[in-house]
Short mmCIF file of C-alpha atoms and ligand atoms in Angstrom, two decimals:
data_model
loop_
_atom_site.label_atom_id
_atom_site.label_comp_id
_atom_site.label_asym_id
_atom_site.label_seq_id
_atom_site.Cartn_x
_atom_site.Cartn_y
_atom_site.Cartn_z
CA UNK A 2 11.90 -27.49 -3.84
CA UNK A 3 11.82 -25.74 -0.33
CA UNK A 4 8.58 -23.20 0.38
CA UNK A 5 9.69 -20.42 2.78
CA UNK A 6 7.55 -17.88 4.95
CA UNK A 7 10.51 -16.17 6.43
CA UNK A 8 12.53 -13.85 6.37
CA UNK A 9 15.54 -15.25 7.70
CA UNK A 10 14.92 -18.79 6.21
CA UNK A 11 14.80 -17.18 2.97
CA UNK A 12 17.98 -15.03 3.64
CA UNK A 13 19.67 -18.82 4.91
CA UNK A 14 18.77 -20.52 1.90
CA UNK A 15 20.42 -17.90 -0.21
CA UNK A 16 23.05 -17.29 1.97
CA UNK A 17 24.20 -21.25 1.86
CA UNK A 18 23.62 -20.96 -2.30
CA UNK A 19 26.18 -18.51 -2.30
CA UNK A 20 28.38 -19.87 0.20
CA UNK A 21 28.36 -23.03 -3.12
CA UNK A 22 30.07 -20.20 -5.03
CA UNK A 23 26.41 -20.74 -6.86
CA UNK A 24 24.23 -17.65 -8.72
CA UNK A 25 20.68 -16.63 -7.72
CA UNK A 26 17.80 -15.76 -9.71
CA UNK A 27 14.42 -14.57 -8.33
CA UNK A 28 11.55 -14.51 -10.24
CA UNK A 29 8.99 -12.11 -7.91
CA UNK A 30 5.16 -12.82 -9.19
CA UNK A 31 1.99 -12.50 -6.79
CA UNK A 32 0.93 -16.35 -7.57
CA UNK A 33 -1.85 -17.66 -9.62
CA UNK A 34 0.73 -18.40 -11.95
CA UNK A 35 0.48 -19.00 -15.86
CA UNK A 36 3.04 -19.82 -19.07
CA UNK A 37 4.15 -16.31 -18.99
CA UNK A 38 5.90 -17.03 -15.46
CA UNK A 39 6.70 -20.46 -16.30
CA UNK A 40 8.40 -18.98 -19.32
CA UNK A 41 10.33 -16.43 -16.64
CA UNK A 42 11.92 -19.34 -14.13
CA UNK A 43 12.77 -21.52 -16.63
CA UNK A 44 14.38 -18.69 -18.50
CA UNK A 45 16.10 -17.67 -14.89
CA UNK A 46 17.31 -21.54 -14.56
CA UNK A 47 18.73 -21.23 -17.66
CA UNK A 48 21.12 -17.92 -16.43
CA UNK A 49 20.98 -18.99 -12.76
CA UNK A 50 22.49 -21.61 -10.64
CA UNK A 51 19.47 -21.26 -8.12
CA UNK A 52 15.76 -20.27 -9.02
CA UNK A 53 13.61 -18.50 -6.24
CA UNK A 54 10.27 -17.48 -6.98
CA UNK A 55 8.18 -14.77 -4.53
CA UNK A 56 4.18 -15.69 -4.48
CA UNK A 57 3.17 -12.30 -2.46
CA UNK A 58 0.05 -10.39 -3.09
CA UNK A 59 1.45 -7.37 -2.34
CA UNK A 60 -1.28 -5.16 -0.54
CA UNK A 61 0.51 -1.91 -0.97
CA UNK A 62 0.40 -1.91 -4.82
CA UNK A 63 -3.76 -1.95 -5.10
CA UNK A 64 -5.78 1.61 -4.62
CA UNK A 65 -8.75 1.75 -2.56
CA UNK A 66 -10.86 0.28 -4.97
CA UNK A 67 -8.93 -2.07 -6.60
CA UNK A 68 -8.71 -5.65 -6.31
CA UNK A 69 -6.75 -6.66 -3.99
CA UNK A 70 -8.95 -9.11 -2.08
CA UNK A 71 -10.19 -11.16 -4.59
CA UNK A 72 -6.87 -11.04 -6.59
CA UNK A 73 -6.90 -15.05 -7.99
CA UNK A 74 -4.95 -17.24 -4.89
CA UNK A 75 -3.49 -20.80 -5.31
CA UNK A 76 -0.85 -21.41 -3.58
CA UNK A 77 -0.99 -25.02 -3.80
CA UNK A 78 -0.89 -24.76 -7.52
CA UNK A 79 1.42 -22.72 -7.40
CA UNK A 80 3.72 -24.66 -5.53
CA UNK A 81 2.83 -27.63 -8.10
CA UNK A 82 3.78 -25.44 -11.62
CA UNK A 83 6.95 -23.70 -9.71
CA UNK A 84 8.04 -27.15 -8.62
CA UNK A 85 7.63 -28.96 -12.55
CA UNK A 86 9.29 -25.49 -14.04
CA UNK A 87 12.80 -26.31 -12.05
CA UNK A 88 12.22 -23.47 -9.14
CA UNK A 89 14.70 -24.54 -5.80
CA UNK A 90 12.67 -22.30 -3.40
CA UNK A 91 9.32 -20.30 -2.47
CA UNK A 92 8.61 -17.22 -0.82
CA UNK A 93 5.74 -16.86 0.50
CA UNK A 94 5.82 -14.43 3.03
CA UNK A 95 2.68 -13.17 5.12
CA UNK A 96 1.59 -9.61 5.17
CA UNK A 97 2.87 -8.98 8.46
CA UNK A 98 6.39 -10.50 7.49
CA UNK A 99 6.42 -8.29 4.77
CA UNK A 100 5.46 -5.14 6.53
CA UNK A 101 5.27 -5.26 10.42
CA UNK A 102 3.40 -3.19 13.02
CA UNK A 103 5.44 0.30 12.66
CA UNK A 104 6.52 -0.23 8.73
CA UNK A 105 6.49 3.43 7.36
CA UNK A 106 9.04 3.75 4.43
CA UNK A 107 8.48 4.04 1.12
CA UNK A 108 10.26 3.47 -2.57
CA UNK A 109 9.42 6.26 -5.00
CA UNK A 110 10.52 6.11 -8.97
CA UNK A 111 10.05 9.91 -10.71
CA UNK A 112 9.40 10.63 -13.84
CA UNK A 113 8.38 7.43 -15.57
CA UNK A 114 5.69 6.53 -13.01
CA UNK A 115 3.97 9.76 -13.56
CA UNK A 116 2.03 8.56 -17.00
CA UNK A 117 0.37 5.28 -17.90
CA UNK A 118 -0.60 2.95 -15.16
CA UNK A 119 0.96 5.64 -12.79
CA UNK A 120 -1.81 8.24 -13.63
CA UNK A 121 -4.64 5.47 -13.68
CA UNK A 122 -3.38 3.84 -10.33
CA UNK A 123 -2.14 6.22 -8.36
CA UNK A 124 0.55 4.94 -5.32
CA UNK A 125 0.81 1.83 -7.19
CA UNK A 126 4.32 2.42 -8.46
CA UNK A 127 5.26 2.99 -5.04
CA UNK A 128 3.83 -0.30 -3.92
CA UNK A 129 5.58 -1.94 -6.91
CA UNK A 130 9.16 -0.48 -6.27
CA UNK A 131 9.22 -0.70 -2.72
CA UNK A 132 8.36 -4.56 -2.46
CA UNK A 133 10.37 -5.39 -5.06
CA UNK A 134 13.31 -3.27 -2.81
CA UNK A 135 12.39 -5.44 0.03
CA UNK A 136 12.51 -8.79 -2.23
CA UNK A 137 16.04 -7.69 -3.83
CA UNK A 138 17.19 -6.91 -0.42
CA UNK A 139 15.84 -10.23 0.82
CA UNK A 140 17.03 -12.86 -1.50
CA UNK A 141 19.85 -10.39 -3.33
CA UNK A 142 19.76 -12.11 -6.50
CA UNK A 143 22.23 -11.70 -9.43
CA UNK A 144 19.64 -11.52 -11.58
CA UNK A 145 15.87 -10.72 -11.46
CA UNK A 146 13.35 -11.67 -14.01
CA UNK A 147 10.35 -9.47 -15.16
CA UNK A 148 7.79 -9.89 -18.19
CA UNK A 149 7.06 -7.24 -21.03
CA UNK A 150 3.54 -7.05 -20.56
CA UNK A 151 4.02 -4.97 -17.55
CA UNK A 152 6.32 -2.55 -19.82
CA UNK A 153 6.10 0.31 -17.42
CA UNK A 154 7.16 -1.89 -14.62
CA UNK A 155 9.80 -3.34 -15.93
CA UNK A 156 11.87 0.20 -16.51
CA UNK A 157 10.21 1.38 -13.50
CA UNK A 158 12.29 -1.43 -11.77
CA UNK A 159 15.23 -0.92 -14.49
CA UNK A 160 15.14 2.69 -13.48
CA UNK A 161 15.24 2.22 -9.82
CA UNK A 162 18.14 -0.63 -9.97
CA UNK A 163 20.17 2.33 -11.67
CA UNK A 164 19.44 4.95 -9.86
CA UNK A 165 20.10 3.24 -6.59
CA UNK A 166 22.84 1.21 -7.97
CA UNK A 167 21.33 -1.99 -6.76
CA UNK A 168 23.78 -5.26 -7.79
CA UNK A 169 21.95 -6.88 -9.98
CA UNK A 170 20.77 -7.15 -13.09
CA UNK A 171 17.16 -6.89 -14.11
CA UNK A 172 16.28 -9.21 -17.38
CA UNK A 173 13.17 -7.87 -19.27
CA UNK A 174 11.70 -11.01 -21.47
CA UNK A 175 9.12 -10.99 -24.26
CA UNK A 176 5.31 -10.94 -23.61
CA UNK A 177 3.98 -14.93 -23.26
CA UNK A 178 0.17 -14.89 -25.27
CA UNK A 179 -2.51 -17.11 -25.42
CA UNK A 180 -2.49 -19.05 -28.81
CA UNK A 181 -5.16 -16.34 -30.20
CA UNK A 182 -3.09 -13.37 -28.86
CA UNK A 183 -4.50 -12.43 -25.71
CA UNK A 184 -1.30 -11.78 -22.86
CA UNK A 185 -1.25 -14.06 -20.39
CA UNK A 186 -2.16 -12.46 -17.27
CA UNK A 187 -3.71 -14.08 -13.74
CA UNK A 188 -6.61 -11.30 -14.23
CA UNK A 189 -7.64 -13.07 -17.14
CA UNK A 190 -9.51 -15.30 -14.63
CA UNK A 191 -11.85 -12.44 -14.32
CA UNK A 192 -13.21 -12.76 -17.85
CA UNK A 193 -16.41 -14.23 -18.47
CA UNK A 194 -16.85 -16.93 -21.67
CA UNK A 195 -17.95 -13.23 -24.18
CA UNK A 196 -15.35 -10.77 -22.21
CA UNK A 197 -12.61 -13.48 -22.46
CA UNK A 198 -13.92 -13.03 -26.46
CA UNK A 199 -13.86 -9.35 -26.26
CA UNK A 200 -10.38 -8.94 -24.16
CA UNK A 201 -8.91 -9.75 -27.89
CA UNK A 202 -9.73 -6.44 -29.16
CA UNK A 203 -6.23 -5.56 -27.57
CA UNK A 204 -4.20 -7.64 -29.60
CA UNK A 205 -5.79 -6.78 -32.88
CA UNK A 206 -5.34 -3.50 -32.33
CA UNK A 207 -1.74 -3.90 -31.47
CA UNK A 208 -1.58 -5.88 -34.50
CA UNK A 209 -2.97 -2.81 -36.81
CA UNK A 210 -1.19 -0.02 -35.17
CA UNK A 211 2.09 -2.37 -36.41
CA UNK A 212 0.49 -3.03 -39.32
CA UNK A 213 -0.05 1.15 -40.19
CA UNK A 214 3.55 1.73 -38.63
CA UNK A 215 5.00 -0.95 -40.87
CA UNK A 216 2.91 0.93 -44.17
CA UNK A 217 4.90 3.95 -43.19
CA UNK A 218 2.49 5.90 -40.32
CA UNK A 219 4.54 8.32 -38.02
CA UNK A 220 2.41 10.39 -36.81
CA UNK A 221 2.00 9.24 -33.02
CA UNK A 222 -1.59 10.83 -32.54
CA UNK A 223 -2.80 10.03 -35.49
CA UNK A 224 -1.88 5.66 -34.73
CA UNK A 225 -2.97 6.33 -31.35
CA UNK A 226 -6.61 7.74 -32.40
CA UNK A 227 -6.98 4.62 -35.05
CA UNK A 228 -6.52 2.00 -32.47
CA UNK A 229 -8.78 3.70 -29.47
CA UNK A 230 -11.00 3.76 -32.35
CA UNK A 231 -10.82 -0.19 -33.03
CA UNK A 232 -10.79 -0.93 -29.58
CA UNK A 233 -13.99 1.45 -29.26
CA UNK A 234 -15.84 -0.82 -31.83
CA UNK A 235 -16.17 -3.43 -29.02
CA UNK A 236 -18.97 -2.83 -26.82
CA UNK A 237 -17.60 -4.68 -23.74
CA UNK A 238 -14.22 -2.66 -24.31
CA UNK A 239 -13.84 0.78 -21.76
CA UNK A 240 -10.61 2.42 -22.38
CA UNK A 241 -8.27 3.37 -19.55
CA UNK A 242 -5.32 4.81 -22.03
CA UNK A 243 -3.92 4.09 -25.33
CA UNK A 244 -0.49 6.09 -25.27
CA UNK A 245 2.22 5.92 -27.53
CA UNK A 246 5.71 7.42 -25.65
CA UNK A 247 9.35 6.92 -26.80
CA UNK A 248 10.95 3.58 -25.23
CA UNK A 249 12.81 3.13 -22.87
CA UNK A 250 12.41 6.70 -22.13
CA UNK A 251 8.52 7.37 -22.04
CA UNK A 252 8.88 10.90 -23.12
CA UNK A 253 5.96 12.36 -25.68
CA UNK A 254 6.37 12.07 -29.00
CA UNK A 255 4.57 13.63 -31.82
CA UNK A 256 6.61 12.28 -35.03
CA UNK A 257 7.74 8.57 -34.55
CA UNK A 258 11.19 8.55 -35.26
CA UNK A 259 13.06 5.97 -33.04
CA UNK A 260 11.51 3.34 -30.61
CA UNK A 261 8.52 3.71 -29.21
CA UNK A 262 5.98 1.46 -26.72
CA UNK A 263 2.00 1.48 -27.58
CA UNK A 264 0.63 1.17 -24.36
CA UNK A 265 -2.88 -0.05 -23.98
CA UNK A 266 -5.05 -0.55 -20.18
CA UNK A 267 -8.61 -1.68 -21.12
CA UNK A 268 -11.57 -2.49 -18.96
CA UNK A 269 -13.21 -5.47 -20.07
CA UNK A 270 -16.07 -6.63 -17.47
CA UNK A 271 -14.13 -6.96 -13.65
CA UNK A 272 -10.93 -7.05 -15.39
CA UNK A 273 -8.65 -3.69 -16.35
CA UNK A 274 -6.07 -4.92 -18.96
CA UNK A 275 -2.99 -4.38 -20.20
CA UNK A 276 -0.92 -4.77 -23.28
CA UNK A 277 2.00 -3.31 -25.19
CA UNK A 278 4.23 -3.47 -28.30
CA UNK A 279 7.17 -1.53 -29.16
CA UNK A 280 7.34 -0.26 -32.21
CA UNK A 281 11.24 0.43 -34.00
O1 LIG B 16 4.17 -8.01 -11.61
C1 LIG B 16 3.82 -8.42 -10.49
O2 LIG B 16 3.30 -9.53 -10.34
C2 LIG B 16 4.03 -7.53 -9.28
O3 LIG B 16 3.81 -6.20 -9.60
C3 LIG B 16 5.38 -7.74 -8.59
C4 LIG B 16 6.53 -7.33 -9.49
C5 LIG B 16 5.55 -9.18 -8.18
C6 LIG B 16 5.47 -6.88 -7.33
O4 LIG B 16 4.46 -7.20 -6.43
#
């Protein structure tokens, strides 16, 4: 496995991949990596001829007050679990590779950015879609792999590879969870021993709003009320949003009638958290 910091030795190693007639995948993650993007490269080796990973904190996705500079960094363990997953390169670009003196152009998804996360984190959508432009137009992959957790994301990116008609294809894959539930996430580093207890508040309510849909609840406000209420009944729990919107669309609904994703960002302690399910 080869570990790249630029530009045009990434854009080489691709370019001689392809000149092998072979496929690319790219897996883009900002390190401290866990099962969840294990789970994504070896699910990209399985489509892929060649796996690249991007490890880039990506500065222009974190507000003001967000937290960007102690955002969990290991890139020597990183290297390590990429390495044992089947990953053929690294990026690893700096922030000055990634956005030189003079850099003033950015990506901007409508619609579907303006709710969720979007609201709570304003810019960050921006931050997301344009280094994500920069890593598609970098390593051009066939395919690019994303996880569920970060629902919003994901059709952000699905949205943008559409509307631009970028060629590739963007694979959405299932949310990995801690044996007890909890998503895996890099921010769970954050949690101390009785918020790391706490954080599971967000599964179990996940797990009763499908528990009420499945007994025949359909009325969106009323499921969305019920589990900010269960989350509310742990004391280390703030809630950001609980939202229920129609999926893939994320338009409001008031009567559930066909799919829809129960978003949930909670601040537990340092760490704001978020989970999903989609409910059909
Ligand atoms: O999901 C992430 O880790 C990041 O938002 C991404 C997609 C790598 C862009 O920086």
């Amino acid at each position: 496995m080869q570990v790249f910091h630029t530009i045009p030795e990434m854009r080489n190693f691709v370019r001689q991949a392809r000149a092998g007639g072979r496929s690319v995948g790219l897996v883009p993650t900002m390190g401290y990596l866990h099962e969840g993007h294990l789970e994504l490269m070896r699910q990209a080796g399985k489509h892929c001829d060649v796996v690249v990973v991007s490890i880039f904190v990506n500065p222009v996705q974190f507000g003001p007050n967000e937290d960007f500079a102690s955002y969990p960094r290991d890139l020597e363990r990183d290297v390590r679990m990429s390495e044992k997953a089947g990953v053929d390169a690294i990026f690893n670009p700096s922030i000055q590779e990634m956005y030189p003196a003079g850099f003033c152009t950015q990506v901007e998804v409508g619609r579907i950015t303006e709710k969720l996360c979007g609201l709570s984190r304003p810019g960050h959508f921006r931050g997301v879609a344009t280094v994500v432009t920069k890593l598609f137009n970098i390593v051009k992959p066939d395919r690019a792999f994303f996880g569920q957790k970060d629902a919003q994301q994901a059709l952000v990116i699905e949205r943008m590879a559409a509307d631009l008609d970028l060629d590739l294809e963007v694979v959405t894959l299932p949310t990995v969870r801690e044996v007890d539930g909890l998503a895996m996430s890099s921010r769970n580093r954050y949690l101390e021993p009785e918020e790391r207890r706490a954080a599971l508040i967000l599964y179990k309510s996940l797990q009763q709003a499908r528990e009420l849909y499945r007994a025949g609840e359909r009325d969106a406000s009323r499921l969305r009320r019920l589990v900010a209420a269960m989350i509310a009944t742990e004391p280390l729990a703030g809630i950001d949003y609980v939202e229920i919107y129609s999926y893939p669309e994320l338009e409001e609904v008031a009567e559930i009638q066909g799919p829809v994703l129960l978003a949930l960002a909670v601040k537990i302690g340092r760490a704001r958290l978020i989970d999903n399910i989609i409910l059909e």
